[in-house]
Structures are given as structure tokens and as C-alpha cells.
């Protein structure tokens, strides 16, 4: 389930993917700001969230295919005059789970030119461990168990059983290390703990044009008023630079 905010002429499109435990409504203000700036915007519920017909989450392994299907949907949209709405460029934005999916999918469709992610992780096993740490909190014994290799193997086994043995075959670390032709924005905050570390690690591993922005509060939590408007403005600015609306067409050279 999703909302498609379209313009009446060809333009880049941006797909917004929310975080784990959230839903598309959390990104509505950002979607509206991007739409006001001239972009087509698609914001949807990831599986296991909101009004998605699929009632379980794949923690990123199946969601990648859902996002690629969303991009395919955009490629087929036309205006009333029969003109394709997509101008050949797509931007992706996501928070934690949505960010992971955006990074992985970005390497599998050449139309993706810009990716902005907030509090992201390199693979599903790391995400499970991070969630366990969130549950354990400051308990030192609990954290030592989470950090142990035994718990790491257990979380990997649990993940494989939960996902019907489908493997996490395209971790985000591989996507960013082959990111030529794409621009990346990584958003992080020290208040997110292990997610801050993982986001910075992915930023350092990225082999393409990249930017790291540290904020006081990320969209892993709900943002209000000025914090929300400042955050949205930063993301909009990134896409305006990475996939500008009035991009010049490639020069064809002079005819002789």
C-alpha cells in the first residue's frame, strides 16, 4: 500500500521507505516537501507494517524486491497525454530497515542516481543484534551476551529459519562498495548508539560521491516542528543537488 504524489510532466521520482516498526505516514511531511520541490514521490508501507497486505517483515531480504517493484511501477506511469512521468532518474530514501533496503536495491537498477539513508545497517544479522541491544539496554551482562559469537550465530540461525532459509545475498556493504554513478547521503546521530557506528562504517566503505551529516535526532524517532522541518530541508537539498530537476541533457556534439 502506498501514496503516489505525481507531477504533470516528466521529472525524477523519489521513493521513501520508512523504518522498522513505523509506517508510511511518518514520512508524509518529507514526501510533501519533495513533491512541492517538483519531484514525483512514492511513499509506501513495507511488508509487515501499516496497511501492507503482507503481515510479516523480512527484515530487508524480501523488501528489496518490493522496492524494485515500486521502481518498475514508476517507470510505467504516464500523464493524461501519454507521456512517461519518470525522466529516467530515481532517488531513494530510507530509515534503518528502509535505508538498508534502499542501499541494496540501488545497486540493482541503473536508474537509481541518489540514495539518502538514516541510521542504516550493513546486513540483517547486524540489525538483529542491534535490536537485541536496544531491548537489553544498559545491562552489561545482557550486552556481553549480545556481543558474543554464540549469540551472533544464534541470531543468524534464527534469521534463516524466520525467513524460510532465504539468505541475505546482497548486503549493503557490497552495494556501497560498487556505488559508481550514484551519490549518497548518510544521516546519523550519536544518540542512536550502534546504528551510529554502523552508519559511519557504511559511509567509510562507500566508493562513490558521499556525504555524512550528523544530526541531534534521526527519524528512528518521531520528529516534531523545527527538528522535522530542518531535517526535511536537508534531505530535499541533497536530492536537488544529486538529481536536479533541470538537469542538462548530454551534449551530442556539433555536426560537421
mmCIF file of C-alpha atoms in Angstrom:
data_model
loop_
_atom_site.group_PDB
_atom_site.id
_atom_site.type_symbol
_atom_site.label_atom_id
_atom_site.label_comp_id
_atom_site.label_asym_id
_atom_site.label_seq_id
_atom_site.Cartn_x
_atom_site.Cartn_y
_atom_site.Cartn_z
ATOM 1 C CA UNK A 1 0.000 0.000 0.000
ATOM 2 C CA UNK A 2 1.282 3.455 -0.796
ATOM 3 C CA UNK A 3 0.706 7.029 -1.897
ATOM 4 C CA UNK A 4 1.947 8.308 -5.251
ATOM 5 C CA UNK A 5 2.314 12.085 -5.425
ATOM 6 C CA UNK A 6 2.856 12.890 -9.088
ATOM 7 C CA UNK A 7 3.670 15.977 -11.119
ATOM 8 C CA UNK A 8 2.107 16.614 -14.537
ATOM 9 C CA UNK A 9 5.332 16.298 -16.522
ATOM 10 C CA UNK A 10 8.500 14.232 -16.691
ATOM 11 C CA UNK A 11 10.689 14.571 -13.602
ATOM 12 C CA UNK A 12 12.830 12.442 -11.279
ATOM 13 C CA UNK A 13 10.971 10.276 -8.760
ATOM 14 C CA UNK A 14 11.894 9.626 -5.151
ATOM 15 C CA UNK A 15 10.794 6.538 -3.224
ATOM 16 C CA UNK A 16 10.563 6.807 0.567
ATOM 17 C CA UNK A 17 10.919 3.701 2.766
ATOM 18 C CA UNK A 18 10.112 4.030 6.473
ATOM 19 C CA UNK A 19 11.871 2.343 9.375
ATOM 20 C CA UNK A 20 11.194 -0.852 11.314
ATOM 21 C CA UNK A 21 8.069 -0.594 13.450
ATOM 22 C CA UNK A 22 6.909 2.540 11.632
ATOM 23 C CA UNK A 23 4.669 3.202 8.616
ATOM 24 C CA UNK A 24 4.390 5.480 5.595
ATOM 25 C CA UNK A 25 2.542 8.237 7.481
ATOM 26 C CA UNK A 26 5.760 9.030 9.403
ATOM 27 C CA UNK A 27 7.309 10.245 6.132
ATOM 28 C CA UNK A 28 4.374 12.265 4.862
ATOM 29 C CA UNK A 29 5.895 15.680 5.658
ATOM 30 C CA UNK A 30 9.099 14.783 3.811
ATOM 31 C CA UNK A 31 7.064 13.393 0.901
ATOM 32 C CA UNK A 32 5.108 16.644 0.634
ATOM 33 C CA UNK A 33 8.254 18.814 0.727
ATOM 34 C CA UNK A 34 9.839 16.758 -2.054
ATOM 35 C CA UNK A 35 6.648 16.947 -4.107
ATOM 36 C CA UNK A 36 6.469 20.734 -3.626
ATOM 37 C CA UNK A 37 10.041 20.902 -4.933
ATOM 38 C CA UNK A 38 8.944 19.305 -8.216
ATOM 39 C CA UNK A 39 9.583 15.589 -7.753
ATOM 40 C CA UNK A 40 7.276 12.625 -8.164
ATOM 41 C CA UNK A 41 7.147 10.897 -4.767
ATOM 42 C CA UNK A 42 6.144 7.359 -3.820
ATOM 43 C CA UNK A 43 5.802 6.515 -0.124
ATOM 44 C CA UNK A 44 4.598 3.060 0.880
ATOM 45 C CA UNK A 45 4.204 0.612 3.762
ATOM 46 C CA UNK A 46 6.918 -2.021 3.963
ATOM 47 C CA UNK A 47 5.716 -5.590 4.432
ATOM 48 C CA UNK A 48 4.686 -6.321 7.992
ATOM 49 C CA UNK A 49 3.909 -2.641 8.583
ATOM 50 C CA UNK A 50 0.935 -0.316 8.255
ATOM 51 C CA UNK A 51 -1.595 -1.408 5.652
ATOM 52 C CA UNK A 52 0.722 -3.741 3.738
ATOM 53 C CA UNK A 53 -1.146 -6.901 2.657
ATOM 54 C CA UNK A 54 1.893 -8.932 3.731
ATOM 55 C CA UNK A 55 1.719 -9.255 7.514
ATOM 56 C CA UNK A 56 5.304 -10.271 8.270
ATOM 57 C CA UNK A 57 8.613 -8.460 7.868
ATOM 58 C CA UNK A 58 11.573 -9.933 6.019
ATOM 59 C CA UNK A 59 13.936 -7.523 7.814
ATOM 60 C CA UNK A 60 15.255 -6.454 4.415
ATOM 61 C CA UNK A 61 15.698 -9.685 2.469
ATOM 62 C CA UNK A 62 12.326 -9.658 0.717
ATOM 63 C CA UNK A 63 11.752 -5.910 0.942
ATOM 64 C CA UNK A 64 14.473 -5.328 -1.647
ATOM 65 C CA UNK A 65 12.290 -6.996 -4.277
ATOM 66 C CA UNK A 66 9.310 -4.907 -3.160
ATOM 67 C CA UNK A 67 11.308 -1.712 -3.659
ATOM 68 C CA UNK A 68 12.497 -2.793 -7.097
ATOM 69 C CA UNK A 69 8.851 -3.468 -7.991
ATOM 70 C CA UNK A 70 7.999 0.050 -6.827
ATOM 71 C CA UNK A 71 10.649 1.453 -9.181
ATOM 72 C CA UNK A 72 9.177 -0.617 -12.011
ATOM 73 C CA UNK A 73 5.769 0.880 -11.192
ATOM 74 C CA UNK A 74 7.242 4.373 -11.558
ATOM 75 C CA UNK A 75 8.776 3.541 -14.930
ATOM 76 C CA UNK A 76 5.330 2.678 -16.299
ATOM 77 C CA UNK A 77 3.400 5.740 -15.086
ATOM 78 C CA UNK A 78 2.145 8.189 -17.744
ATOM 79 C CA UNK A 79 0.322 11.512 -17.647
ATOM 80 C CA UNK A 80 -3.009 12.172 -19.361
ATOM 81 C CA UNK A 81 -1.188 12.931 -22.601
ATOM 82 C CA UNK A 82 0.520 9.542 -22.617
ATOM 83 C CA UNK A 83 3.953 10.908 -21.681
ATOM 84 C CA UNK A 84 6.064 8.878 -19.281
ATOM 85 C CA UNK A 85 6.262 10.643 -15.939
ATOM 86 C CA UNK A 86 9.714 9.378 -14.979
ATOM 87 C CA UNK A 87 12.597 11.203 -16.662
ATOM 88 C CA UNK A 88 14.982 8.278 -16.192
ATOM 89 C CA UNK A 89 16.261 9.173 -12.720
ATOM 90 C CA UNK A 90 15.227 7.772 -9.344
ATOM 91 C CA UNK A 91 16.203 8.747 -5.812
ATOM 92 C CA UNK A 92 15.787 6.523 -2.762
ATOM 93 C CA UNK A 93 15.406 7.470 0.892
ATOM 94 C CA UNK A 94 15.057 5.169 3.885
ATOM 95 C CA UNK A 95 15.331 4.856 7.661
ATOM 96 C CA UNK A 96 17.073 1.837 9.289
ATOM 97 C CA UNK A 97 15.197 -1.068 7.607
ATOM 98 C CA UNK A 98 14.095 1.206 4.767
ATOM 99 C CA UNK A 99 17.620 2.568 4.457
ATOM 100 C CA UNK A 100 19.130 -0.898 4.231
ATOM 101 C CA UNK A 101 16.649 -1.870 1.523
ATOM 102 C CA UNK A 102 17.386 1.363 -0.363
ATOM 103 C CA UNK A 103 21.142 0.728 -0.367
ATOM 104 C CA UNK A 104 20.769 -2.853 -1.574
ATOM 105 C CA UNK A 105 18.202 -2.034 -4.276
ATOM 106 C CA UNK A 106 20.213 0.946 -5.529
ATOM 107 C CA UNK A 107 22.884 -1.341 -6.947
ATOM 108 C CA UNK A 108 20.337 -3.324 -8.942
ATOM 109 C CA UNK A 109 18.699 -0.612 -11.042
ATOM 110 C CA UNK A 110 20.793 1.831 -13.101
ATOM 111 C CA UNK A 111 18.081 4.495 -12.904
ATOM 112 C CA UNK A 112 18.860 4.998 -9.209
ATOM 113 C CA UNK A 113 21.157 8.028 -9.088
ATOM 114 C CA UNK A 114 20.880 9.203 -5.467
ATOM 115 C CA UNK A 115 20.372 7.490 -2.110
ATOM 116 C CA UNK A 116 19.785 9.090 1.301
ATOM 117 C CA UNK A 117 19.757 6.822 4.346
ATOM 118 C CA UNK A 118 19.222 7.400 8.055
ATOM 119 C CA UNK A 119 20.651 5.077 10.748
ATOM 120 C CA UNK A 120 21.372 2.146 8.477
ATOM 121 C CA UNK A 121 22.989 -1.280 8.923
ATOM 122 C CA UNK A 122 25.215 -3.474 6.695
ATOM 123 C CA UNK A 123 23.251 -6.738 6.811
ATOM 124 C CA UNK A 124 20.283 -8.397 8.503
ATOM 125 C CA UNK A 125 22.363 -10.181 11.153
ATOM 126 C CA UNK A 126 23.745 -6.832 12.344
ATOM 127 C CA UNK A 127 20.212 -5.445 12.500
ATOM 128 C CA UNK A 128 19.022 -8.311 14.697
ATOM 129 C CA UNK A 129 21.969 -7.821 17.056
ATOM 130 C CA UNK A 130 21.282 -4.067 17.178
ATOM 131 C CA UNK A 131 17.635 -4.665 18.049
ATOM 132 C CA UNK A 132 18.668 -7.100 20.783
ATOM 133 C CA UNK A 133 20.949 -4.438 22.258
ATOM 134 C CA UNK A 134 18.073 -1.975 22.206
ATOM 135 C CA UNK A 135 15.931 -4.429 24.168
ATOM 136 C CA UNK A 136 18.713 -5.265 26.641
ATOM 137 C CA UNK A 137 19.544 -1.586 27.208
ATOM 138 C CA UNK A 138 22.395 -0.777 29.602
ATOM 139 C CA UNK A 139 22.547 -4.224 31.222
ATOM 140 C CA UNK A 140 26.248 -5.151 30.982
ATOM 141 C CA UNK A 141 25.686 -8.904 31.227
ATOM 142 C CA UNK A 142 22.997 -8.756 28.560
ATOM 143 C CA UNK A 143 25.213 -6.725 26.251
ATOM 144 C CA UNK A 144 28.113 -9.138 26.683
ATOM 145 C CA UNK A 145 25.803 -11.954 25.618
ATOM 146 C CA UNK A 146 24.616 -9.996 22.588
ATOM 147 C CA UNK A 147 28.243 -9.325 21.593
ATOM 148 C CA UNK A 148 29.257 -12.967 21.957
ATOM 149 C CA UNK A 149 29.884 -15.119 18.889
ATOM 150 C CA UNK A 150 27.365 -17.634 20.231
ATOM 151 C CA UNK A 151 24.580 -15.049 20.155
ATOM 152 C CA UNK A 152 25.717 -13.899 16.718
ATOM 153 C CA UNK A 153 25.419 -17.432 15.355
ATOM 154 C CA UNK A 154 22.063 -17.851 17.075
ATOM 155 C CA UNK A 155 20.674 -14.663 15.536
ATOM 156 C CA UNK A 156 21.881 -15.756 12.093
ATOM 157 C CA UNK A 157 20.217 -19.148 12.519
ATOM 158 C CA UNK A 158 17.013 -17.543 13.778
ATOM 159 C CA UNK A 159 17.021 -15.177 10.810
ATOM 160 C CA UNK A 160 17.375 -18.046 8.332
ATOM 161 C CA UNK A 161 14.562 -20.011 9.952
ATOM 162 C CA UNK A 162 12.323 -16.951 10.140
ATOM 163 C CA UNK A 163 12.899 -16.055 6.507
ATOM 164 C CA UNK A 164 12.302 -19.616 5.296
ATOM 165 C CA UNK A 165 16.016 -20.079 4.721
ATOM 166 C CA UNK A 166 16.325 -17.295 2.166
ATOM 167 C CA UNK A 167 19.853 -15.907 2.516
ATOM 168 C CA UNK A 168 20.824 -12.260 2.780
ATOM 169 C CA UNK A 169 22.669 -12.459 -0.527
ATOM 170 C CA UNK A 170 23.251 -8.751 -1.168
ATOM 171 C CA UNK A 171 24.351 -6.960 1.998
ATOM 172 C CA UNK A 172 24.517 -3.183 1.884
ATOM 173 C CA UNK A 173 28.294 -3.178 2.258
ATOM 174 C CA UNK A 174 28.582 -4.715 -1.217
ATOM 175 C CA UNK A 175 26.185 -2.185 -2.711
ATOM 176 C CA UNK A 176 28.072 0.888 -1.475
ATOM 177 C CA UNK A 177 31.474 -0.525 -2.400
ATOM 178 C CA UNK A 178 30.309 -0.649 -6.028
ATOM 179 C CA UNK A 179 28.382 2.621 -5.954
ATOM 180 C CA UNK A 180 29.806 4.279 -9.073
ATOM 181 C CA UNK A 181 27.319 6.625 -10.703
ATOM 182 C CA UNK A 182 25.316 7.206 -7.514
ATOM 183 C CA UNK A 183 25.509 9.878 -4.819
ATOM 184 C CA UNK A 184 24.946 9.006 -1.177
ATOM 185 C CA UNK A 185 23.827 10.886 1.913
ATOM 186 C CA UNK A 186 24.278 9.188 5.296
ATOM 187 C CA UNK A 187 22.390 10.690 8.241
ATOM 188 C CA UNK A 188 23.354 9.703 11.761
ATOM 189 C CA UNK A 189 23.281 10.748 15.401
ATOM 190 C CA UNK A 190 25.349 9.713 18.393
ATOM 191 C CA UNK A 191 22.103 9.070 20.270
ATOM 192 C CA UNK A 192 21.418 6.014 18.076
ATOM 193 C CA UNK A 193 24.335 4.057 19.561
ATOM 194 C CA UNK A 194 25.301 1.050 17.469
ATOM 195 C CA UNK A 195 23.323 2.403 14.493
ATOM 196 C CA UNK A 196 25.609 5.442 14.517
ATOM 197 C CA UNK A 197 28.638 3.160 14.313
ATOM 198 C CA UNK A 198 27.147 1.045 11.526
ATOM 199 C CA UNK A 199 26.120 4.114 9.522
ATOM 200 C CA UNK A 200 29.622 5.593 9.746
ATOM 201 C CA UNK A 201 31.156 2.253 8.738
ATOM 202 C CA UNK A 202 28.976 2.148 5.627
ATOM 203 C CA UNK A 203 29.864 5.756 4.833
ATOM 204 C CA UNK A 204 33.570 4.908 5.051
ATOM 205 C CA UNK A 205 33.072 1.884 2.789
ATOM 206 C CA UNK A 206 31.259 3.862 0.091
ATOM 207 C CA UNK A 207 33.291 4.227 -3.116
ATOM 208 C CA UNK A 208 31.211 6.957 -4.743
ATOM 209 C CA UNK A 209 30.306 10.602 -4.095
ATOM 210 C CA UNK A 210 29.131 10.717 -0.491
ATOM 211 C CA UNK A 211 28.225 12.962 2.402
ATOM 212 C CA UNK A 212 27.830 12.317 6.130
ATOM 213 C CA UNK A 213 25.515 14.513 8.200
ATOM 214 C CA UNK A 214 25.273 14.277 11.986
ATOM 215 C CA UNK A 215 22.003 15.500 13.491
ATOM 216 C CA UNK A 216 20.691 15.752 17.039
ATOM 217 C CA UNK A 217 17.769 13.426 16.339
ATOM 218 C CA UNK A 218 17.189 10.983 13.490
ATOM 219 C CA UNK A 219 13.950 9.637 12.063
ATOM 220 C CA UNK A 220 14.336 6.480 14.103
ATOM 221 C CA UNK A 221 12.249 8.575 16.490
ATOM 222 C CA UNK A 222 9.374 10.884 15.626
ATOM 223 C CA UNK A 223 10.499 14.427 14.802
ATOM 224 C CA UNK A 224 8.439 17.486 15.645
ATOM 225 C CA UNK A 225 8.135 21.044 14.339
ATOM 226 C CA UNK A 226 11.538 22.705 13.750
ATOM 227 C CA UNK A 227 13.521 19.476 14.074
ATOM 228 C CA UNK A 228 11.300 17.884 11.442
ATOM 229 C CA UNK A 229 11.365 20.863 9.055
ATOM 230 C CA UNK A 230 15.162 21.247 9.332
ATOM 231 C CA UNK A 231 15.656 17.543 8.712
ATOM 232 C CA UNK A 232 13.324 17.518 5.698
ATOM 233 C CA UNK A 233 15.039 20.596 4.239
ATOM 234 C CA UNK A 234 18.407 18.841 4.434
ATOM 235 C CA UNK A 235 17.125 15.784 2.594
ATOM 236 C CA UNK A 236 15.379 17.886 -0.060
ATOM 237 C CA UNK A 237 18.600 19.866 -0.599
ATOM 238 C CA UNK A 238 20.552 16.654 -1.149
ATOM 239 C CA UNK A 239 18.195 15.431 -3.860
ATOM 240 C CA UNK A 240 18.113 18.864 -5.501
ATOM 241 C CA UNK A 241 21.885 18.661 -5.875
ATOM 242 C CA UNK A 242 22.099 14.962 -6.752
ATOM 243 C CA UNK A 243 19.193 14.766 -9.220
ATOM 244 C CA UNK A 244 18.289 18.372 -10.115
ATOM 245 C CA UNK A 245 15.009 18.997 -11.895
ATOM 246 C CA UNK A 246 16.591 20.948 -14.741
ATOM 247 C CA UNK A 247 19.483 18.633 -15.484
ATOM 248 C CA UNK A 248 21.160 19.332 -18.811
ATOM 249 C CA UNK A 249 20.905 16.655 -21.450
ATOM 250 C CA UNK A 250 24.217 15.053 -22.538
ATOM 251 C CA UNK A 251 25.892 17.006 -25.296
ATOM 252 C CA UNK A 252 25.572 15.442 -28.750
ATOM 253 C CA UNK A 253 28.463 17.444 -30.206
ATOM 254 C CA UNK A 254 28.452 19.680 -33.268
ATOM 255 C CA UNK A 255 27.503 18.325 -36.634
ATOM 256 C CA UNK A 256 30.144 18.672 -39.293
#
